[in-house]
Each structure stands twice: as C-alpha cells, then as structure tokens.
Tab-separated table of C-alpha atoms in Angstrom:
chain	number	residue	atom	x	y	z
A	1	MET	CA	10.615	-25.716	-85.702
A	2	LYS	CA	9.715	-21.886	-84.984
A	3	ASN	CA	6.224	-22.766	-84.919
A	4	LYS	CA	6.433	-25.242	-82.274
A	5	TRP	CA	8.211	-22.746	-79.975
A	6	LYS	CA	5.908	-20.064	-80.529
A	7	THR	CA	3.152	-22.408	-79.565
A	8	GLY	CA	4.678	-23.802	-76.677
A	9	PHE	CA	5.348	-20.311	-75.361
A	10	PHE	CA	1.452	-19.185	-76.022
A	11	LEU	CA	0.624	-22.630	-74.187
A	12	ILE	CA	2.485	-22.094	-71.032
A	13	LEU	CA	1.503	-18.183	-71.142
A	14	GLY	CA	-2.134	-19.165	-71.193
A	15	LEU	CA	-1.705	-21.790	-68.258
A	16	ASN	CA	0.015	-19.105	-66.357
A	17	LEU	CA	-2.802	-16.826	-66.882
A	18	PHE	CA	-5.463	-19.598	-66.105
A	19	ILE	CA	-3.768	-20.363	-62.782
A	20	GLY	CA	-3.323	-16.840	-62.096
A	21	ILE	CA	-7.173	-16.082	-62.492
A	22	ILE	CA	-8.334	-18.887	-60.543
A	23	LEU	CA	-6.055	-17.984	-57.710
A	24	LEU	CA	-7.026	-14.145	-58.157
A	25	SER	CA	-10.554	-15.427	-57.996
A	26	LEU	CA	-10.184	-17.354	-54.965
A	27	ILE	CA	-8.720	-14.855	-53.114
A	28	LEU	CA	-11.141	-12.122	-54.185
A	29	VAL	CA	-14.290	-13.892	-53.908
A	30	PRO	CA	-16.012	-14.012	-50.172
A	31	ALA	CA	-16.487	-17.310	-48.550
A	32	ASP	CA	-19.244	-18.686	-48.104
A	33	GLU	CA	-19.675	-19.192	-44.524
A	34	LYS	CA	-17.835	-16.423	-42.483
A	35	VAL	CA	-15.172	-17.913	-39.945
A	36	LYS	CA	-16.454	-17.684	-36.424
A	37	LEU	CA	-13.837	-16.522	-33.754
A	38	GLN	CA	-13.857	-18.035	-30.478
A	39	ASN	CA	-16.199	-16.536	-28.303
A	40	ILE	CA	-14.374	-14.355	-25.748
A	41	PRO	CA	-15.975	-14.485	-22.466
A	42	ASP	CA	-17.235	-11.203	-21.282
A	43	ASP	CA	-15.971	-11.657	-17.599
A	44	LYS	CA	-15.125	-8.316	-15.803
A	45	SER	CA	-12.155	-10.209	-14.109
A	46	VAL	CA	-9.833	-13.236	-14.226
A	47	SER	CA	-8.271	-14.739	-11.633
A	48	PHE	CA	-4.811	-16.531	-10.948
A	49	GLN	CA	-3.549	-18.937	-8.135
A	50	VAL	CA	-0.457	-17.927	-6.426
A	51	LYS	CA	1.569	-20.038	-3.965
A	52	SER	CA	3.885	-18.128	-1.866
A	53	ASN	CA	6.016	-18.531	1.318
A	54	LYS	CA	6.603	-16.479	4.488
A	55	ALA	CA	9.688	-14.667	3.712
A	56	ASP	CA	8.202	-13.244	0.735
A	57	LEU	CA	5.080	-12.188	2.377
A	58	ASN	CA	6.911	-10.478	5.298
A	59	VAL	CA	8.191	-8.277	2.863
A	60	LEU	CA	5.183	-7.464	0.978
A	61	ILE	CA	2.924	-7.140	4.098
A	62	ASN	CA	5.293	-4.968	5.999
A	63	GLN	CA	5.914	-2.619	2.485
A	64	TYR	CA	1.864	-2.555	2.554
A	65	ILE	CA	1.841	-1.377	6.101
A	66	LYS	CA	4.446	1.166	5.857
A	67	LYS	CA	2.657	2.965	2.724
A	68	GLU	CA	-0.858	2.484	4.226
A	69	ALA	CA	0.088	3.400	7.785
A	70	ALA	CA	2.575	6.161	6.972
A	71	ASP	CA	1.144	8.770	9.368
A	72	SER	CA	0.339	6.480	12.155
A	73	PRO	CA	2.216	7.749	15.083
A	74	ILE	CA	2.812	4.242	16.518
A	75	ASP	CA	5.357	2.459	14.231
A	76	TYR	CA	4.230	-1.536	14.118
A	77	SER	CA	5.221	-4.404	11.904
A	78	VAL	CA	4.132	-7.872	11.355
A	79	GLN	CA	6.451	-11.133	11.045
A	80	LEU	CA	5.050	-14.506	9.608
A	81	GLN	CA	6.763	-17.420	11.786
A	82	ASP	CA	4.978	-20.507	12.776
A	83	GLU	CA	2.098	-17.620	13.823
A	84	VAL	CA	1.573	-14.333	12.908
A	85	GLU	CA	3.557	-11.918	15.255
A	86	LEU	CA	2.823	-8.110	15.388
A	87	TYR	CA	5.233	-6.089	16.911
A	88	GLY	CA	5.150	-2.428	18.028
A	89	THR	CA	5.604	0.222	20.675
A	90	LEU	CA	3.318	1.820	22.806
A	91	LYS	CA	3.234	5.066	24.512
A	92	PHE	CA	2.409	4.687	28.349
A	93	PHE	CA	3.052	7.605	30.686
A	94	SER	CA	5.562	9.125	28.172
A	95	GLN	CA	7.425	6.046	28.072
A	96	GLU	CA	7.686	3.704	25.036
A	97	VAL	CA	6.722	0.017	26.029
A	98	ASP	CA	7.255	-2.797	23.474
A	99	LEU	CA	4.310	-4.817	22.359
A	100	LYS	CA	4.145	-8.244	20.870
A	101	LEU	CA	0.912	-10.003	19.860
A	102	THR	CA	0.905	-13.519	18.529
A	103	PHE	CA	-2.076	-14.758	16.360
A	104	VAL	CA	-2.859	-18.078	14.623
A	105	PRO	CA	-4.263	-17.392	10.937
A	106	GLN	CA	-7.210	-19.259	9.475
A	107	ALA	CA	-8.229	-18.580	5.895
A	108	LEU	CA	-12.178	-18.155	5.591
A	109	ASP	CA	-14.126	-19.764	2.676
A	110	ASN	CA	-14.901	-16.456	1.178
A	111	GLY	CA	-11.145	-15.540	0.931
A	112	ASP	CA	-11.024	-13.471	4.101
A	113	LEU	CA	-8.474	-14.164	6.693
A	114	VAL	CA	-9.087	-14.456	10.841
A	115	LEU	CA	-6.082	-13.881	13.084
A	116	LYS	CA	-7.137	-15.459	16.521
A	117	GLN	CA	-5.211	-13.915	19.388
A	118	ARG	CA	-2.706	-16.379	20.916
A	119	SER	CA	-0.489	-14.659	23.293
A	120	ILE	CA	0.349	-11.115	24.173
A	121	SER	CA	3.198	-9.345	25.926
A	122	VAL	CA	3.448	-5.758	26.843
A	123	GLY	CA	6.900	-5.378	28.074
A	124	SER	CA	6.758	-7.577	30.988
A	125	LEU	CA	3.112	-6.570	32.142
A	126	PRO	CA	0.404	-8.799	31.548
A	127	LEU	CA	-2.695	-7.140	30.284
A	128	PRO	CA	-6.393	-8.406	29.261
A	129	VAL	CA	-5.914	-9.169	25.662
A	130	SER	CA	-9.348	-7.421	24.886
A	131	TYR	CA	-7.853	-4.096	26.499
A	132	VAL	CA	-4.754	-4.175	24.427
A	133	LEU	CA	-6.880	-4.782	21.105
A	134	LYS	CA	-8.966	-2.449	21.872
A	135	PHE	CA	-6.082	0.179	22.554
A	136	ILE	CA	-4.570	-0.847	19.234
A	137	LYS	CA	-7.878	-0.279	17.346
A	138	ASP	CA	-8.363	3.141	18.912
A	139	ASN	CA	-4.662	4.511	18.585
A	140	TYR	CA	-3.198	2.531	15.681
A	141	LYS	CA	-4.057	3.639	11.892
A	142	LEU	CA	-4.639	0.154	10.510
A	143	PRO	CA	-5.096	-0.197	6.511
A	144	LYS	CA	-8.740	-0.491	5.096
A	145	GLY	CA	-10.129	-3.911	5.402
A	146	VAL	CA	-8.498	-4.989	8.684
A	147	GLU	CA	-11.103	-4.927	11.488
A	148	ILE	CA	-9.952	-5.719	14.981
A	149	GLN	CA	-12.582	-7.416	17.140
A	150	PRO	CA	-11.371	-6.888	20.882
A	151	ASN	CA	-14.499	-8.814	22.500
A	152	ASP	CA	-13.842	-11.721	19.992
A	153	LYS	CA	-9.865	-11.496	20.563
A	154	MET	CA	-9.068	-11.557	16.897
A	155	ILE	CA	-8.393	-9.242	13.621
A	156	HIS	CA	-10.691	-10.011	10.805
A	157	VAL	CA	-8.597	-9.081	7.466
A	158	HIS	CA	-11.199	-8.500	4.817
A	159	MET	CA	-8.615	-9.362	1.977
A	160	GLN	CA	-10.806	-7.908	-0.953
A	161	GLN	CA	-11.074	-4.715	1.029
A	162	LEU	CA	-7.653	-4.000	1.129
A	163	LYS	CA	-6.175	-1.454	-1.408
A	164	LEU	CA	-4.245	-2.665	-4.119
A	165	LYS	CA	-2.755	-1.094	-7.433
A	166	SER	CA	-5.072	-1.473	-10.463
A	167	ASP	CA	-7.959	-2.709	-8.384
A	168	VAL	CA	-6.594	-5.951	-7.923
A	169	LYS	CA	-8.352	-8.210	-5.355
A	170	ILE	CA	-6.759	-11.071	-3.371
A	171	LYS	CA	-8.474	-13.971	-1.777
A	172	ALA	CA	-6.747	-16.289	0.867
A	173	ASN	CA	-7.199	-19.727	0.261
A	174	LYS	CA	-4.633	-21.729	2.395
A	175	PHE	CA	-2.510	-20.115	5.314
A	176	ASP	CA	-0.611	-22.681	7.028
A	177	LEU	CA	2.677	-21.013	8.459
A	178	VAL	CA	3.965	-24.117	10.059
A	179	LYS	CA	4.141	-25.819	6.726
A	180	ASP	CA	5.228	-22.687	4.721
A	181	ASP	CA	1.930	-23.626	2.424
A	182	ILE	CA	0.336	-20.387	1.674
A	183	ALA	CA	-2.040	-19.965	-1.239
A	184	PHE	CA	-3.713	-17.067	-2.867
A	185	THR	CA	-6.555	-16.236	-5.473
A	186	ILE	CA	-5.601	-12.989	-7.265
A	187	VAL	CA	-8.367	-11.394	-8.842
A	188	VAL	CA	-7.649	-8.765	-11.691
A	189	PRO	CA	-10.122	-6.579	-13.365
A	190	VAL	CA	-10.021	-6.854	-17.154
A	191	GLU	CA	-12.318	-3.544	-17.794
C-alpha cells in the first residue's frame, strides 16, 4: 500500500511539473506574429460638434468681450435675442449717448459668422449706418478676428482667429436665433 501512495505522489508531482513547464514555455517563448496595434491617426487636431443655446452663448460672448476689450474706453455688450443686439455708449460732445445695433447672423461655409446690420439707434437720433459702424471700428477695441465692414453694413467674425485657451478653434455651423438652433465645431489641437 505504501508503494501505491508513493507512485501516486510522484505521478501527480510529475504531472504538475509537466503542466508548469508547458505554461512557462508558452509565456516565455515569443509569439510568431507580433500583435499590431490599431493605427493611431497622426492628425494634428480633433473636432467635436457642439450644440448650444442663446442663454449660454450670451454669458460666453460677454465674458469674452469683457476679457478681450478690458482696456477699451467704451463699454459694450452683446445680447442674443431673435437677432444679435449690440449695446454700448458713445461719447458725443462729452455726453454719453446710448447705442443699439441689431444684426442678422449668418454662418458661412468656412465656419465664419457674418452679422448683417439690420437696424441702428443712437439715442433717438437716426444716423447713417456706415458712419456709426466706422465710428465703432475706429473707437471700440474689438477682439482679434472681428472685422467691421462699414461700407457693406456688416461685421465679419473670423471664428478661427478668435483667441481662445489652448489654441482651440471654433467654426460656426448653424446660427438660427429664432429657432434657438446654434451649432459649432470645436477644433482642438492634439500636439
């Protein structure tokens, strides 16, 4: 009986050693084919689609204006309603006169935003639109990428020239204020 136990013990020990050697050899021997990693695109940027609304954009736009035009002698703000409304004050013969301009926005195919001038009021005095836009262009400190074109009665916002954190760029896809349907593409550099 002692011989059976001894033989069984060595048989199980031998089987365990054999399984251990096979497992060790499978782990240590290199594979025939190297596993190929998924190709990682070497794009320099990635893009995200963002949908927004007027309320959130009002906060963002005015915070951006406050930061970028902090040293401007004239305070102004933008409100998105059914149109883009620009409010400000002008110094006119040492008096402050309220200014309100309304624009209809249009997203261009290249991602820029054009604001076509719709109405203007300076106090209660009607003034030529091109004159007021030229005055704003000459006296207001506008963020980089915002171009006033007085003769065309519009403001061209070069979205990708706007100075944003981490070199992020923005493209306007939709800008329908009446339906509150606003969509952007945000382009983030990865290098």
